[in-house]
Coordinates of C-alpha atoms and ligand atoms in Angstrom, one line a residue:
M1494 CA 71.4 94.1 112.9
A1495 CA 68.3 95.3 111.2
N1496 CA 68.2 98.5 113.3
L1497 CA 71.9 99.0 112.7
R1498 CA 71.3 98.7 109.0
A1499 CA 68.3 101.1 109.0
S1500 CA 70.2 103.8 110.9
C1501 CA 73.2 103.3 108.6
I1502 CA 71.1 103.8 105.5
S1503 CA 69.4 106.9 106.8
F1504 CA 72.7 108.3 107.8
L1505 CA 74.2 107.7 104.4
L1506 CA 71.1 109.1 102.7
C1507 CA 71.3 112.2 104.8
F1508 CA 74.9 112.7 103.8
T1509 CA 74.1 112.6 100.1
T1510 CA 70.5 113.8 99.8
C1511 CA 70.3 116.4 102.6
I1512 CA 73.5 118.1 101.4
N1513 CA 72.1 118.1 97.9
L1514 CA 69.0 119.9 99.1
I1515 CA 70.9 122.4 101.2
S1516 CA 73.3 123.4 98.5
S1517 CA 72.2 124.8 95.2
H1518 CA 74.0 125.6 92.0
Y1519 CA 75.4 128.6 93.8
L1520 CA 79.1 127.9 94.7
P1521 CA 80.6 130.2 97.3
E1522 CA 83.8 132.0 96.3
N1523 CA 86.0 129.9 98.6
H1524 CA 84.4 126.5 97.5
V1525 CA 87.1 123.8 97.0
A1526 CA 86.2 120.5 95.6
L1527 CA 88.0 117.2 96.4
F1528 CA 88.8 114.7 93.7
I1529 CA 90.1 111.4 94.9
F1530 CA 92.0 108.6 93.1
G1531 CA 93.8 105.5 94.0
D1532 CA 93.5 102.2 95.9
S1533 CA 91.9 100.8 99.0
L1534 CA 93.4 103.4 101.3
F1535 CA 91.0 105.9 99.6
D1536 CA 88.2 103.6 98.1
P1537 CA 84.8 104.5 99.6
G1538 CA 83.0 101.6 97.9
N1539 CA 83.5 101.8 94.2
N1540 CA 84.3 98.1 94.1
N1541 CA 80.8 97.3 95.3
Y1542 CA 79.7 98.3 91.8
I1543 CA 82.2 96.4 89.6
N1544 CA 82.4 92.7 88.8
T1545 CA 85.0 91.6 91.2
T1546 CA 85.5 89.1 94.0
A1547 CA 85.1 89.4 97.8
D1548 CA 88.9 89.9 98.1
F1549 CA 88.5 93.3 96.6
R1550 CA 85.5 94.4 98.6
A1551 CA 84.9 95.6 102.1
N1552 CA 81.2 95.4 102.2
F1553 CA 80.9 93.2 105.2
Y1554 CA 81.5 93.5 109.0
P1555 CA 83.7 94.5 110.9
Y1556 CA 84.3 97.0 108.1
G1557 CA 82.2 100.1 108.8
E1558 CA 81.1 99.2 112.3
T1559 CA 82.3 102.3 114.1
F1560 CA 81.4 105.4 112.2
F1561 CA 79.0 104.6 109.4
K1562 CA 77.5 101.7 111.4
C1563 CA 77.4 99.6 108.3
P1564 CA 80.0 98.3 105.8
T1565 CA 80.1 101.0 103.1
G1566 CA 82.9 99.4 101.1
R1567 CA 85.6 101.3 102.9
F1568 CA 88.5 99.1 104.0
S1569 CA 88.2 100.5 107.5
D1570 CA 86.1 100.2 110.6
G1571 CA 85.5 103.9 110.3
R1572 CA 86.5 106.7 108.0
L1573 CA 89.3 107.0 105.6
I1574 CA 91.9 109.8 105.2
P1575 CA 89.8 111.6 102.5
D1576 CA 86.7 111.5 104.7
F1577 CA 88.6 113.4 107.4
I1578 CA 90.1 115.8 104.9
A1579 CA 86.6 116.5 103.5
Q1580 CA 85.3 117.2 107.0
F1581 CA 88.2 119.6 107.8
A1582 CA 87.5 121.3 104.5
G1583 CA 83.9 121.8 105.4
L1584 CA 82.7 119.4 102.7
P1585 CA 80.2 116.6 103.0
I1586 CA 81.3 113.0 102.5
I1587 CA 82.6 113.0 98.9
P1588 CA 80.4 110.9 96.6
T1589 CA 81.5 107.4 95.4
Y1590 CA 81.8 107.7 91.6
L1591 CA 80.3 104.3 90.7
Q1592 CA 77.4 104.5 93.1
P1593 CA 74.2 104.5 91.1
G1594 CA 71.8 107.4 91.3
K1595 CA 71.9 111.1 90.7
R1596 CA 75.3 112.4 91.7
K1597 CA 76.4 115.9 92.5
F1598 CA 80.0 116.5 91.4
T1599 CA 80.5 120.1 92.5
D1600 CA 82.1 118.9 95.8
G1601 CA 84.3 116.5 93.9
V1602 CA 84.0 112.8 93.6
N1603 CA 86.0 109.7 94.6
F1604 CA 87.2 107.3 91.9
A1605 CA 89.5 105.1 94.1
S1606 CA 89.3 101.3 93.8
G1607 CA 90.6 98.8 96.3
G1608 CA 93.4 96.8 94.7
A1609 CA 94.1 99.3 91.9
G1610 CA 97.6 100.2 90.7
A1611 CA 99.1 102.7 88.4
L1612 CA 99.7 99.8 85.9
V1613 CA 96.8 98.3 84.0
E1614 CA 98.2 94.8 84.8
S1615 CA 97.9 95.2 88.5
H1616 CA 94.9 93.0 89.6
Q1617 CA 93.6 93.5 86.0
G1618 CA 89.9 92.6 85.6
F1619 CA 89.2 93.0 89.4
V1620 CA 89.7 96.7 89.9
V1621 CA 89.3 100.1 88.3
D1622 CA 92.9 100.9 87.3
L1623 CA 94.3 104.5 87.4
E1624 CA 93.9 105.0 83.7
T1625 CA 90.2 104.1 83.9
Q1626 CA 89.8 106.4 86.9
I1627 CA 91.2 109.2 84.8
K1628 CA 88.7 108.4 82.0
Y1629 CA 85.9 108.6 84.5
F1630 CA 87.3 111.9 85.8
N1631 CA 87.3 113.2 82.2
K1632 CA 83.6 112.4 82.0
V1633 CA 82.9 114.2 85.3
E1634 CA 84.8 117.3 83.9
K1635 CA 82.6 117.2 80.8
S1636 CA 79.4 117.1 82.9
L1637 CA 80.7 119.9 85.1
R1638 CA 81.2 122.0 82.0
Q1639 CA 77.6 121.4 81.0
E1640 CA 76.5 122.4 84.5
L1641 CA 78.7 125.3 85.2
G1642 CA 79.9 126.5 81.8
D1643 CA 83.5 126.2 80.6
A1644 CA 84.7 129.0 82.8
G1645 CA 82.9 127.8 85.9
A1646 CA 84.1 124.3 85.5
K1647 CA 87.7 125.5 84.8
K1648 CA 87.6 127.5 88.0
L1649 CA 86.3 124.6 90.0
M1650 CA 88.9 122.2 88.6
S1651 CA 91.8 124.6 89.2
K1652 CA 90.8 125.4 92.8
A1653 CA 90.1 121.7 93.6
V1654 CA 92.4 119.5 95.5
Y1655 CA 93.4 116.1 94.0
L1656 CA 94.3 113.3 96.4
I1657 CA 96.0 110.2 95.1
S1658 CA 97.1 107.0 96.8
I1659 CA 98.6 104.6 94.3
G1660 CA 101.5 102.2 93.8
G1661 CA 101.3 99.6 96.6
N1662 CA 99.3 97.2 94.5
D1663 CA 101.8 97.5 91.6
Y1664 CA 104.5 96.2 93.9
F1665 CA 102.4 93.5 95.5
T1666 CA 101.7 92.1 92.1
K1667 CA 105.1 92.7 90.5
N1668 CA 106.0 89.5 88.7
S1669 CA 108.1 90.9 85.9
S1670 CA 111.8 90.3 85.8
V1671 CA 112.6 94.0 85.3
S1672 CA 114.8 95.6 88.0
D1673 CA 113.2 97.4 90.8
E1674 CA 114.5 100.7 89.4
E1675 CA 112.9 100.1 86.0
F1676 CA 109.6 98.9 87.6
V1677 CA 109.3 102.0 89.8
S1678 CA 110.0 104.2 86.8
M1679 CA 107.2 102.4 84.9
V1680 CA 104.8 103.0 87.8
L1681 CA 105.7 106.6 88.2
G1682 CA 105.6 107.0 84.4
N1683 CA 102.0 106.0 84.4
L1684 CA 101.2 108.2 87.4
T1685 CA 102.8 111.1 85.6
V1686 CA 100.6 110.5 82.6
A1687 CA 97.6 110.6 84.9
L1688 CA 98.8 113.8 86.7
K1689 CA 99.4 115.6 83.4
E1690 CA 95.8 114.6 82.3
I1691 CA 94.4 116.2 85.4
Y1692 CA 96.6 119.2 85.0
K1693 CA 95.3 119.6 81.4
K1694 CA 91.8 119.8 82.8
G1695 CA 92.9 122.6 85.2
G1696 CA 94.1 120.6 88.2
R1697 CA 96.9 122.4 90.1
K1698 CA 96.8 121.2 93.8
F1699 CA 97.8 117.6 94.4
G1700 CA 98.2 115.6 97.6
F1701 CA 100.0 112.2 98.0
P1702 CA 100.7 109.9 100.8
N1703 CA 103.9 107.9 100.3
L1704 CA 103.8 104.1 100.4
L1705 CA 103.4 102.1 103.6
P1706 CA 106.1 99.6 104.8
L1707 CA 104.5 97.1 102.5
G1708 CA 106.6 94.1 103.6
C1709 CA 105.7 94.7 107.3
L1710 CA 102.0 94.9 106.9
P1711 CA 100.5 92.3 109.3
Y1712 CA 98.8 90.6 106.3
M1713 CA 102.1 90.2 104.5
K1714 CA 103.9 89.1 107.7
A1715 CA 101.3 86.5 108.3
Q1716 CA 102.0 85.1 104.9
S1717 CA 105.7 84.8 105.5
G1718 CA 105.6 83.2 108.9
G1719 CA 105.7 86.4 111.0
S1720 CA 108.7 88.2 109.6
C1721 CA 108.8 91.2 107.4
I1722 CA 109.4 90.8 103.6
D1723 CA 112.3 93.3 103.4
E1724 CA 112.5 93.4 99.6
L1725 CA 108.9 94.6 99.4
T1726 CA 109.5 97.4 101.9
A1727 CA 112.7 98.3 100.0
I1728 CA 110.8 98.8 96.7
A1729 CA 108.1 100.8 98.6
K1730 CA 110.8 103.1 99.9
L1731 CA 112.4 103.4 96.5
H1732 CA 109.0 104.4 95.1
S1733 CA 108.5 107.0 97.7
A1734 CA 111.9 108.6 97.2
E1735 CA 111.4 108.6 93.4
L1736 CA 107.8 109.9 93.8
L1737 CA 109.2 113.0 95.6
K1738 CA 111.7 113.6 92.8
T1739 CA 109.0 113.2 90.2
L1740 CA 106.8 115.8 92.0
V1741 CA 109.7 118.3 92.2
K1742 CA 110.3 117.8 88.5
L1743 CA 106.6 118.3 87.7
Q1744 CA 106.6 121.5 89.8
N1745 CA 109.5 122.8 87.7
Q1746 CA 107.9 121.7 84.4
L1747 CA 104.2 122.7 84.9
E1748 CA 103.4 126.2 85.8
G1749 CA 101.3 126.5 88.9
F1750 CA 101.6 122.7 89.8
K1751 CA 101.7 122.4 93.6
Y1752 CA 101.9 119.3 95.7
A1753 CA 101.8 118.0 99.3
Y1754 CA 103.7 114.9 100.1
Y1755 CA 102.6 113.2 103.3
N1756 CA 104.9 110.7 105.0
L1757 CA 102.4 108.0 105.7
Y1758 CA 105.2 105.5 106.0
Q1759 CA 106.4 107.2 109.1
S1760 CA 103.1 107.8 110.8
F1761 CA 101.9 104.3 110.0
T1762 CA 105.1 102.7 111.3
E1763 CA 104.8 104.7 114.5
R1764 CA 101.2 103.4 115.0
L1765 CA 102.2 99.9 114.1
N1766 CA 104.9 99.9 116.7
N1767 CA 103.0 101.7 119.4
P1768 CA 99.3 100.7 119.0
S1769 CA 98.2 101.4 122.6
K1770 CA 99.6 105.0 122.4
Y1771 CA 97.1 105.6 119.6
G1772 CA 94.1 104.1 121.3
N1773 CA 94.4 100.8 119.5
S1774 CA 94.4 97.6 121.3
E1775 CA 96.5 94.7 120.1
N1776 CA 96.2 94.9 116.3
G1777 CA 93.7 97.7 116.3
L1778 CA 95.4 99.3 113.4
L1779 CA 94.6 96.2 111.5
L1780 CA 90.9 96.8 111.7
L1781 CA 91.7 100.0 110.1
H1782 CA 93.2 98.2 107.2
E1783 CA 93.1 94.5 107.7
R1784 CA 94.2 93.6 104.2
F1785 CA 96.0 96.2 102.2
K1786 CA 94.1 96.1 98.9
Ligands
LIG660 C1 81.8 88.6 86.3 O1 83.0 87.8 86.4 C2 82.8 86.4 86.3 C3 84.1 85.7 86.6 O2 85.2 86.3 85.9 C4 82.2 86.0 85.0 O3 81.9 84.6 85.0 C5 80.9 86.8 84.8 O4 80.3 86.5 83.6 C6 81.1 88.3 85.0 N1 79.8 89.0 85.0 C7 79.6 90.1 84.3 C8 78.2 90.7 84.5 O5 80.4 90.6 83.6
LIG661 C1 101.9 89.0 86.0 O1 101.6 87.8 85.6 C2 100.3 87.7 85.0 C3 100.0 86.2 84.7 O2 101.1 85.5 84.2 C4 100.2 88.5 83.8 O3 98.9 88.5 83.3 C5 100.5 90.0 84.2 O4 100.4 90.8 83.1 C6 101.8 90.1 84.9 N1 102.0 91.4 85.4 C7 103.0 92.2 85.1 C8 103.0 93.5 85.7 O5 103.8 91.9 84.2
LIG662 C1 102.9 102.4 81.8 O1 102.8 101.1 82.1 C2 103.0 100.2 81.0 C3 102.7 98.8 81.6 O2 101.4 98.8 82.0 C4 104.4 100.3 80.4 O3 104.5 99.5 79.3 C5 104.5 101.8 80.0 O4 105.9 102.0 79.6 C6 104.3 102.7 81.2 N1 104.3 104.1 80.7 C7 105.2 105.0 81.1 C8 105.1 106.4 80.5 O5 106.1 104.7 81.9

């Protein structure tokens, strides 16, 4: 365990420090930063640095055992979707916003927090909600302007890609008596406010996964004696359909706004139903995301 820990730490240090040493203030013309927001699907360990409970953390084994060789705070045994996207984009692992120490923001930064929703009420007091993530983003934008100048920062912000995974926790914690339709429009209303804030700072390229079949996640099924909670999956589907409409609307409203909408629902369901086809034994997928938070 001690050796595992040591190699893990040097590995992580290399990802952050070595990259810092290699790259200077010079940004190549095709440099694209990655800014990441959302919940546990994207959280690289921000919750390690807030006052929360173990339920909202993934800083223990078996999390982290395959790729990083130690629990980084990712709700996964290996890497998360944004880690792969960063790799394919030729970027280093994107820094965790709340991790203490000198941070470099020119490759982007990850603000996601396990358990977070678009609504402030969702797991309030235990997570960094979307509005607060946007506040942190605004601070980063300010510091990039100091580093690169207004024009340099604007260029970086407008070429950057913004990945956002949000909504699941709002539906997990929905306890208000408003209709599903009204609740979804509240969630998407708050997401829209966040998107417009990013747009105002220059953000143009956005990527979203839709919501998972929330009621069929093994964790939820276990709570309901093995069967899916159909109402929960229904509201997730409603959210996803309305999210797509919202994005089309924003594209018509905001000049230059572009989005990618990824059908995670479908690919997740496919893996859930055929784990062995994807190299997962039994409930392998579950290691990937034991508890949706
Ligand atoms: C963290 O939260 C606990 C429980 O809510 C509280 O008792 C404690 O004072 C908090 N600590 C800090 C540093 O805010
Ligand atoms: C759900 O209930 C809790 C406790 O009663 C409350 O604090 C919270 O604001 C409610 N959430 C929503 C979304 O209304
Ligand atoms: C954002 O969410 C709050 C509840 O947290 C709600 O009262 C408000 O109407 C929502 N805003 C929008 C623009 O939908």
